[in-house]
Short mmCIF file of C-alpha atoms in Angstrom, two decimals:
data_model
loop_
_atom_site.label_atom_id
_atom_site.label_comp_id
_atom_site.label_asym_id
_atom_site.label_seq_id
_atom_site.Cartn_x
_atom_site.Cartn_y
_atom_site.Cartn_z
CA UNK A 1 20.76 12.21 -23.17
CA UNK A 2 17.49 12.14 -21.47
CA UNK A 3 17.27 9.84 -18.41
CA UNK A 4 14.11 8.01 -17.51
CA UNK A 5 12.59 6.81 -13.71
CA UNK A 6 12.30 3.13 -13.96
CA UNK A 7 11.14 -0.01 -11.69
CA UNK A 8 14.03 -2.15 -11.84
CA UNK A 9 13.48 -4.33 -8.43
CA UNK A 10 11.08 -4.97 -5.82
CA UNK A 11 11.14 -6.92 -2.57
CA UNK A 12 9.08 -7.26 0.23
CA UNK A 13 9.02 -8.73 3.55
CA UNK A 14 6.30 -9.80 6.00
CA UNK A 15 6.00 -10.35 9.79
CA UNK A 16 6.59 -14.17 11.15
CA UNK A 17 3.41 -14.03 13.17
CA UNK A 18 0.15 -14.99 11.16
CA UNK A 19 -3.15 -14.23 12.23
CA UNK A 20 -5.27 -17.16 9.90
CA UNK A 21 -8.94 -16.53 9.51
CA UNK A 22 -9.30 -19.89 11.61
CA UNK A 23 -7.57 -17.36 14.57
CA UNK A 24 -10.54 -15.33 14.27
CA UNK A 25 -13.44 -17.22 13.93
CA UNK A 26 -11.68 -18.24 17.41
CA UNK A 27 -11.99 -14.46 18.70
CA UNK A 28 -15.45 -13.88 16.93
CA UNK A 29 -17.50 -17.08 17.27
CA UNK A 30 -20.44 -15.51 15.05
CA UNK A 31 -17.73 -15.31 12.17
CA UNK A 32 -17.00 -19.02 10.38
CA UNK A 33 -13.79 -19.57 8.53
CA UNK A 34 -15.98 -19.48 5.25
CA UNK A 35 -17.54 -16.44 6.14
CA UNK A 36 -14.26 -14.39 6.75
CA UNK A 37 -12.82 -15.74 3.47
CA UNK A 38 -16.16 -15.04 1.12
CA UNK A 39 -16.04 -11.55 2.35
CA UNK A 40 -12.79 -10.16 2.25
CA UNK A 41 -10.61 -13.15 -0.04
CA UNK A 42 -7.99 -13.42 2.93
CA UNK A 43 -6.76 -16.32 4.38
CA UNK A 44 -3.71 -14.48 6.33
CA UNK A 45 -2.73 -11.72 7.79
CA UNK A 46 0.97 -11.32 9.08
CA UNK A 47 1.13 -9.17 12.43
CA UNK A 48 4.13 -7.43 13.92
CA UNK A 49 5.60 -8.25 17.05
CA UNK A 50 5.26 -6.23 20.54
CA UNK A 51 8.55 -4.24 20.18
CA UNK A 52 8.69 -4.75 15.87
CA UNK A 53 8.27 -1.41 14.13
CA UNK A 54 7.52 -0.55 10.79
CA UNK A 55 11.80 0.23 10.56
CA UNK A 56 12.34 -3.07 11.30
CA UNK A 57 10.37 -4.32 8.44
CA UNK A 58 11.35 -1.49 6.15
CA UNK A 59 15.07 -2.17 7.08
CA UNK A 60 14.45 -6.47 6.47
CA UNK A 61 13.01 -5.00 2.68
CA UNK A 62 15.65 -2.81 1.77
CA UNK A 63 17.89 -5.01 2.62
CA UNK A 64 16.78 -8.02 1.25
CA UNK A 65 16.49 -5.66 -2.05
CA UNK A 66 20.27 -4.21 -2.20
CA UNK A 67 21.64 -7.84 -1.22
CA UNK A 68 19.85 -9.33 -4.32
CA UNK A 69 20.62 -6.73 -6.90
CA UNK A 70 24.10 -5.57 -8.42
CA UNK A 71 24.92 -2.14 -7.65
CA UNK A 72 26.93 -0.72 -4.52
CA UNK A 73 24.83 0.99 -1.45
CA UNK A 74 26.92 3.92 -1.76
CA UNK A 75 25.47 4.30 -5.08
CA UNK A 76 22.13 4.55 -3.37
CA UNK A 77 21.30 8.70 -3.84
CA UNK A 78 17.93 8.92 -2.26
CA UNK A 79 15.59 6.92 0.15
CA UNK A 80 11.66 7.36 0.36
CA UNK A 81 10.11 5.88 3.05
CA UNK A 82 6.04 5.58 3.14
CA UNK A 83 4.82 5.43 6.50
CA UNK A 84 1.13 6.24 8.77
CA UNK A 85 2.94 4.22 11.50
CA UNK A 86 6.54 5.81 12.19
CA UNK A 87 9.12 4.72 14.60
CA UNK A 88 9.25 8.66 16.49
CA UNK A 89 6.81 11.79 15.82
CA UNK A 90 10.61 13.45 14.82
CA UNK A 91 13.10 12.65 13.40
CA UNK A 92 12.37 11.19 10.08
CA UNK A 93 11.95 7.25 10.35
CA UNK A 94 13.97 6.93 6.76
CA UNK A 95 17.24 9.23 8.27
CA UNK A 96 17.67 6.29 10.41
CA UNK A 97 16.76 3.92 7.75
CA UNK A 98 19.83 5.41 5.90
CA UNK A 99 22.16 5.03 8.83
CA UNK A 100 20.91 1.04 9.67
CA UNK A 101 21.31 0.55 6.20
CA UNK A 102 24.99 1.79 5.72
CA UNK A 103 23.75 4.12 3.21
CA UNK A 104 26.08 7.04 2.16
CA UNK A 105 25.62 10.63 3.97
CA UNK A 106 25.04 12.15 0.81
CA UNK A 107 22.19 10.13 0.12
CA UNK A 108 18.91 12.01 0.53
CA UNK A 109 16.16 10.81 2.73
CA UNK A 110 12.77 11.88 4.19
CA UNK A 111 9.10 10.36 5.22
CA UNK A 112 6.02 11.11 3.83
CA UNK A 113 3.05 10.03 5.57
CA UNK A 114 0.17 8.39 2.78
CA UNK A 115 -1.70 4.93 3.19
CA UNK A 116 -3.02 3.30 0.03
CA UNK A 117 -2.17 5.75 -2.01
CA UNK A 118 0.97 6.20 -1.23
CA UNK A 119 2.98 3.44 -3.69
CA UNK A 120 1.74 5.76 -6.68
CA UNK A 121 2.59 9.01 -4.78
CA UNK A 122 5.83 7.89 -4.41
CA UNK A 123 6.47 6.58 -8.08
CA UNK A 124 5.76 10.15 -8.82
CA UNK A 125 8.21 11.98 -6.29
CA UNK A 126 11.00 9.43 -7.54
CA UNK A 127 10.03 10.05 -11.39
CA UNK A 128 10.57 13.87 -10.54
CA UNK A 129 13.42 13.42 -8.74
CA UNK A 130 15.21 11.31 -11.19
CA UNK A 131 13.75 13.36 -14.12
CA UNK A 132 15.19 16.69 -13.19
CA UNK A 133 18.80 15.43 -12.21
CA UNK A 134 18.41 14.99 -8.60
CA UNK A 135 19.30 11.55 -8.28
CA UNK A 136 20.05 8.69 -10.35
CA UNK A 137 19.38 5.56 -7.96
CA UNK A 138 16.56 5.73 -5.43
CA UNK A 139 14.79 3.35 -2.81
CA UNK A 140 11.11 4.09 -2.19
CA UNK A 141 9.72 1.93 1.05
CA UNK A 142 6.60 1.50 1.59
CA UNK A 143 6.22 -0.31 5.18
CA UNK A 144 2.78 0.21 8.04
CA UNK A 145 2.42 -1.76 10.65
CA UNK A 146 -1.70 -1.14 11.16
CA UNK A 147 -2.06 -3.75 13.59
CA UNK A 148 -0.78 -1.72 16.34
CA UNK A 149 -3.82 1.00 15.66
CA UNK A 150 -6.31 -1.91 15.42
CA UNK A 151 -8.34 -3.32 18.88
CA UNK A 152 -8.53 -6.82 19.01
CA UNK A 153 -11.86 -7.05 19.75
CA UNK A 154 -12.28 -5.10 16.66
CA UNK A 155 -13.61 -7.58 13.52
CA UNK A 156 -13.99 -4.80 11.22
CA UNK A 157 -10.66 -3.86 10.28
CA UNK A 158 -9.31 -6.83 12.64
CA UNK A 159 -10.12 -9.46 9.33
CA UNK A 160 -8.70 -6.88 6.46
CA UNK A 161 -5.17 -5.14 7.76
CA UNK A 162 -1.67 -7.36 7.38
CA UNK A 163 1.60 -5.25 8.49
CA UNK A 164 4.48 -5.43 5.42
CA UNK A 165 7.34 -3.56 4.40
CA UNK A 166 8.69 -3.30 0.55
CA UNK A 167 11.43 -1.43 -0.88
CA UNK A 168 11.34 -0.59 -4.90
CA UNK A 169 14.28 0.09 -6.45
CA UNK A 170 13.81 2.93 -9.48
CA UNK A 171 16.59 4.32 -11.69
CA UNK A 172 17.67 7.01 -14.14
CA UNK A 173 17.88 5.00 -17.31
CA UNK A 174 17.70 5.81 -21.19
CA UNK A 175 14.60 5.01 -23.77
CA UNK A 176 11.88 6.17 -21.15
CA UNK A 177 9.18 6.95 -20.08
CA UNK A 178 8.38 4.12 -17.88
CA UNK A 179 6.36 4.97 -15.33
CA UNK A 180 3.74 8.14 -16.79
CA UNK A 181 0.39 9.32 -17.04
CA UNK A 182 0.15 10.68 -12.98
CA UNK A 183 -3.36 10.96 -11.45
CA UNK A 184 -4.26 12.47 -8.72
CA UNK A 185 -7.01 13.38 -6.28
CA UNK A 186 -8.12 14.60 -2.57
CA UNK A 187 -11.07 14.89 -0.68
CA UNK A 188 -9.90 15.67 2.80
CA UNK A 189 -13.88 15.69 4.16
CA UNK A 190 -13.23 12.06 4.15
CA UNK A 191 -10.61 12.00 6.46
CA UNK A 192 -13.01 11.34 9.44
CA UNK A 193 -13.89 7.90 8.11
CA UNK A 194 -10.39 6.50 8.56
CA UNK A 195 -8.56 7.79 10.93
CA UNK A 196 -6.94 7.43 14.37
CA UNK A 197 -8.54 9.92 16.42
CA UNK A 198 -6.14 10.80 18.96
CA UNK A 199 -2.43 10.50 19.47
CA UNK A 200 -1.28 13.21 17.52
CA UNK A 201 -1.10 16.97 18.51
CA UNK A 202 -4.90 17.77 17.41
CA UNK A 203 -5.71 15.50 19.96
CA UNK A 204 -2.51 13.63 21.99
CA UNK A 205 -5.08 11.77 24.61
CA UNK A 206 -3.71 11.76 28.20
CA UNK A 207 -0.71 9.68 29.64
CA UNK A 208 -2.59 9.41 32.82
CA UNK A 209 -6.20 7.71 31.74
CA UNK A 210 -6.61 5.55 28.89
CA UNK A 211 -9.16 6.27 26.49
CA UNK A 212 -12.58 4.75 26.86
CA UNK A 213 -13.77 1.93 25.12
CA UNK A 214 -17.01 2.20 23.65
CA UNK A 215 -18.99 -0.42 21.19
CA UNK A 216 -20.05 0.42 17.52
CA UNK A 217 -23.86 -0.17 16.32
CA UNK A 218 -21.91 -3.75 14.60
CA UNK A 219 -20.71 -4.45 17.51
CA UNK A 220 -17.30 -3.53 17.36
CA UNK A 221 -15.04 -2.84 20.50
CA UNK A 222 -12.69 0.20 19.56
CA UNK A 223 -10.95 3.35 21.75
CA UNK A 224 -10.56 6.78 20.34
CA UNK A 225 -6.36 5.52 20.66
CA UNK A 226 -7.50 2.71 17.70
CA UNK A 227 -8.28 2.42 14.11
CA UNK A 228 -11.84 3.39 13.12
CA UNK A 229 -13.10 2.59 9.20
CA UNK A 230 -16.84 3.74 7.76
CA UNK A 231 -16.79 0.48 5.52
CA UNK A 232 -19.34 1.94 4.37
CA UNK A 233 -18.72 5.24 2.90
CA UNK A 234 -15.24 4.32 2.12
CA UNK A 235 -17.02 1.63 -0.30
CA UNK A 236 -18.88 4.94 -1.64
CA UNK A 237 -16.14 7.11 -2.35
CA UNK A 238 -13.85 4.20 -3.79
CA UNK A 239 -16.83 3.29 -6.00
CA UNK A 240 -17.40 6.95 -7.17
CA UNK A 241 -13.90 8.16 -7.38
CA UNK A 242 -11.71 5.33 -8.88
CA UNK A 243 -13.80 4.54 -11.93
CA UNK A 244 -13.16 8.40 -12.42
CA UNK A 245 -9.68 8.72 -11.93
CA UNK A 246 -9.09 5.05 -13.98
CA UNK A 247 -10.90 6.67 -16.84
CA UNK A 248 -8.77 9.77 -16.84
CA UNK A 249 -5.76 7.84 -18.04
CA UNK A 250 -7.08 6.88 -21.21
CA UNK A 251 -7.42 8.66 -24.21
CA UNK A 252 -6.91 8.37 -28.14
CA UNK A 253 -3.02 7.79 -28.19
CA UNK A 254 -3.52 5.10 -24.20
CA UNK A 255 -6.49 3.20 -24.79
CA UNK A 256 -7.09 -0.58 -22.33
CA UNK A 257 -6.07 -1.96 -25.61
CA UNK A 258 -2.44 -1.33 -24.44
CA UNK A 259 -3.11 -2.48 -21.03
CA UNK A 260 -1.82 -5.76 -19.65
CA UNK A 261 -2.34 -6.25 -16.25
CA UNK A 262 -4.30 -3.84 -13.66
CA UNK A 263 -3.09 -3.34 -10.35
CA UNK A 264 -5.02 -1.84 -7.99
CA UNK A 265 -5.07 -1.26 -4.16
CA UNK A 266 -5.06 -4.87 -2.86
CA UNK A 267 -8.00 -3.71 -0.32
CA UNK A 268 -10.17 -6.92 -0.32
CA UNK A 269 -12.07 -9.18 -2.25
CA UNK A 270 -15.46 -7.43 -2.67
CA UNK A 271 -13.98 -4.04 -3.12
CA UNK A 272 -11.94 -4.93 -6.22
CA UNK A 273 -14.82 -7.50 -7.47
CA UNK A 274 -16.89 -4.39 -7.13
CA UNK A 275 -14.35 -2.06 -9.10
CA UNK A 276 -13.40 -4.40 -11.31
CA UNK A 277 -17.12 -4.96 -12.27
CA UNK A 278 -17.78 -1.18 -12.44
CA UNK A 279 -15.08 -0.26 -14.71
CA UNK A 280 -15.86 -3.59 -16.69
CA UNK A 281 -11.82 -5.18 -16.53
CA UNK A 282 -11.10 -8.80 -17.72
CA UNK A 283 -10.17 -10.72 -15.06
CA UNK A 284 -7.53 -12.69 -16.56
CA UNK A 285 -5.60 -8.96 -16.74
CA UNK A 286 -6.84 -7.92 -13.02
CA UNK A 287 -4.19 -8.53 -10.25
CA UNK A 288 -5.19 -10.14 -7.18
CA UNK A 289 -2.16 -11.00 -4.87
CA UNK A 290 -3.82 -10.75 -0.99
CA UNK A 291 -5.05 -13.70 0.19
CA UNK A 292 -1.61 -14.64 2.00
CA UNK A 293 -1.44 -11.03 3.72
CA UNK A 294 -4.53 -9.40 3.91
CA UNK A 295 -4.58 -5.52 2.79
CA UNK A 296 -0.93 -4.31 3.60
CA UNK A 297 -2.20 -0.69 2.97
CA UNK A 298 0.93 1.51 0.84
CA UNK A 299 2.64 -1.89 0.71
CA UNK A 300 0.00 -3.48 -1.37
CA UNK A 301 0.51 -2.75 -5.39
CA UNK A 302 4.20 -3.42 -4.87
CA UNK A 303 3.42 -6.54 -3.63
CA UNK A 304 1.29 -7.50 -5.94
CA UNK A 305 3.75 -6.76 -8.69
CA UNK A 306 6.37 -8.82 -7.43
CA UNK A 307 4.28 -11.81 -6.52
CA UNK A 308 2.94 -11.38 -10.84
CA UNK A 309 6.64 -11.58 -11.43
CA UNK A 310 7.01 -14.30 -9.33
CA UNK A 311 3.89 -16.12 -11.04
CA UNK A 312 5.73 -15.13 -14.77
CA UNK A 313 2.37 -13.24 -15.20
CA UNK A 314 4.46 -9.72 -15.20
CA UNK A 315 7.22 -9.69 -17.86
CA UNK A 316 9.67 -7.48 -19.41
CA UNK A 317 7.95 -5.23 -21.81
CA UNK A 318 4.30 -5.60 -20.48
CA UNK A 319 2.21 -2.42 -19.24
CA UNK A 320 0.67 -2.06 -15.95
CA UNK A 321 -1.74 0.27 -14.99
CA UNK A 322 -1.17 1.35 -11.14
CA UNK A 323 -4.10 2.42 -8.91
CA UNK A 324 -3.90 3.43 -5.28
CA UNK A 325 -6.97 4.56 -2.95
CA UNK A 326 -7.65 5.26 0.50
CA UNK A 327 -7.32 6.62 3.53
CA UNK A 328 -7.51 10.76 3.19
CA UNK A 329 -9.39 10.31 0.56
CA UNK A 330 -6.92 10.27 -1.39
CA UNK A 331 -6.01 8.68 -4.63
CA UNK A 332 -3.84 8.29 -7.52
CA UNK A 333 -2.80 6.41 -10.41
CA UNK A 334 -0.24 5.86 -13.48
CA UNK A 335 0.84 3.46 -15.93
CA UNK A 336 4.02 1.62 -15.63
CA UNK A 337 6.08 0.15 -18.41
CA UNK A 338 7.95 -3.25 -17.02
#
């Protein structure tokens, strides 16, 4: 009998530290509290702590997850981790997310390093994993912890970024499919407009002098060590490439008519008024699950979902239609059958 990928749990965790918008209209005295809210629809933003990593949050998810659902963690055949902020440059933050977790030695386990994107990626890795016999039970985490990358004096990206962790739970089951209908796209000449510029081997920086701060045309106070964002032409490509990709998913036998909630990239209030608009969605069927945690980049659709299932809004048998977009550029999206 064929066996089928399926969502069958989701938690997620978030930091204890909140950074409110009244917190930054503190930091940025041009900025109200009004202001901050009508442009990005977040009230909070949790923030790790000095020596928190994103394994610490990944490890309170998964956790939290395979305490609240009833199968053993040696039945556990394969963890995912989705992380731009990793513990080490080597080894793989998810080998010791198997160890912290007790997970058995046979289970597999590797990183793979996507932002917004990366929730769909990962549905698809797990849906080919579990589809060709390679494992039955798997954990995908998504977990960043942006805030370290960001500059405090940096309102930009300062106002948007929340750090989060969730773990999904998919598994082989009968009657499928469930989650279907991959998309996917790349523009790598986007990659300058987010990015970190140095730290990594391109560009490692020096030990010895700290990188120089310097102060956007907006005002902004970043170093080359920080997060940088082109609002601007990330708004472009999102508004160019998602209406593109969403329409790719349809056809005569998928049509919106079997559609019953959307959820997108939880990047911020006027983006997804501004896709939402474009592709011409109902709102009553469009997610929006951000205002408590600001954009929690790869963590952001599965938090979405379970807050909708939370809410009773997301039910057994409804459809979803995924949507992930970001940093790279990349992008992808699928539907998902609850």
């Amino acid at each position: 009998m064929s066996q089928f990928a399926k969502i069958t749990a989701i938690e997620y965790v978030l930091p204890v530290k909140t950074l409110s918008n009244e917190d930054l209209a503190r930091d940025f005295p041009e900025w109200n509290v009004d202001k901050i809210f009508s442009k990005t629809g977040i009230n909070n933003r949790q923030i790790a702590g000095v020596s928190e990593c994103a394994s610490d949050l990944a490890f309170q998810a998964c956790d939290k997850l395979l305490n609240a659902i009833d199968l053993d963690r040696s039945a556990i055949d394969f963890i995912i981790l989705c992380t731009q902020s990793p513990d080490y440059f080597l080894p793989a933050t998810a080998c010791i997310l198997q160890d912290r977790l007790g997970l058995s030695t046979q289970c597999g386990a590797f990183d793979f390093n996507q932002g917004c994107s990366g929730f769909i990626y990962g549905l698809g890795i797990a849906k080919g994993l579990i589809e060709t016999g390679q494992a039955k039970n798997i954990v995908l985490v998504t977990a960043e912890t942006y805030s370290k990358y960001i500059h405090p004096a940096d309102k930009s990206v300062r106002t948007l970024f929340g750090d989060a962790a969730a773990a999904t739970l998919i598994q082989a089951v009968s009657g499928g499919p469930f989650i279907d209908r991959f998309r996917y796209g790349t523009d790598g000449a986007g990659a300058k407009n987010l990015i970190v510029p140095i730290g990594g081997a391109r560009n490692p920086g020096s030990v010895n002098t700290a990188p120089a701060l310097y102060t956007d045309d907006s005002g902004n106070v970043r170093t080359d060590a920080n997060l940088y964002m082109n609002g601007s032409a990330i708004f472009e490509f999102s508004m160019t490439r998602i209406p593109e990709l969403f329409s790719s998913i349809f056809d005569e036998y998928f049509t919106l008519d079997d559609v019953d909630l959307f959820a997108f990239h939880q990047a911020n209030k006027f983006m997804l008024d501004s896709l939402r608009r474009r592709i011409k969605l109902p709102i009553e069927k469009f997610i929006s699950e951000f205002e408590h945690c600001g954009n929690t980049v790869s963590s952001s659709i599965p938090i979405a979902l379970k807050e909708s299932m939370e809410k009773g809004v997301l039910t057994t048998g409804k459809t979803v239609v995924g949507v992930g977009f970001g940093v790279g550029y990349s992008w992808a999206g699928c539907i998902i059958k609850w």
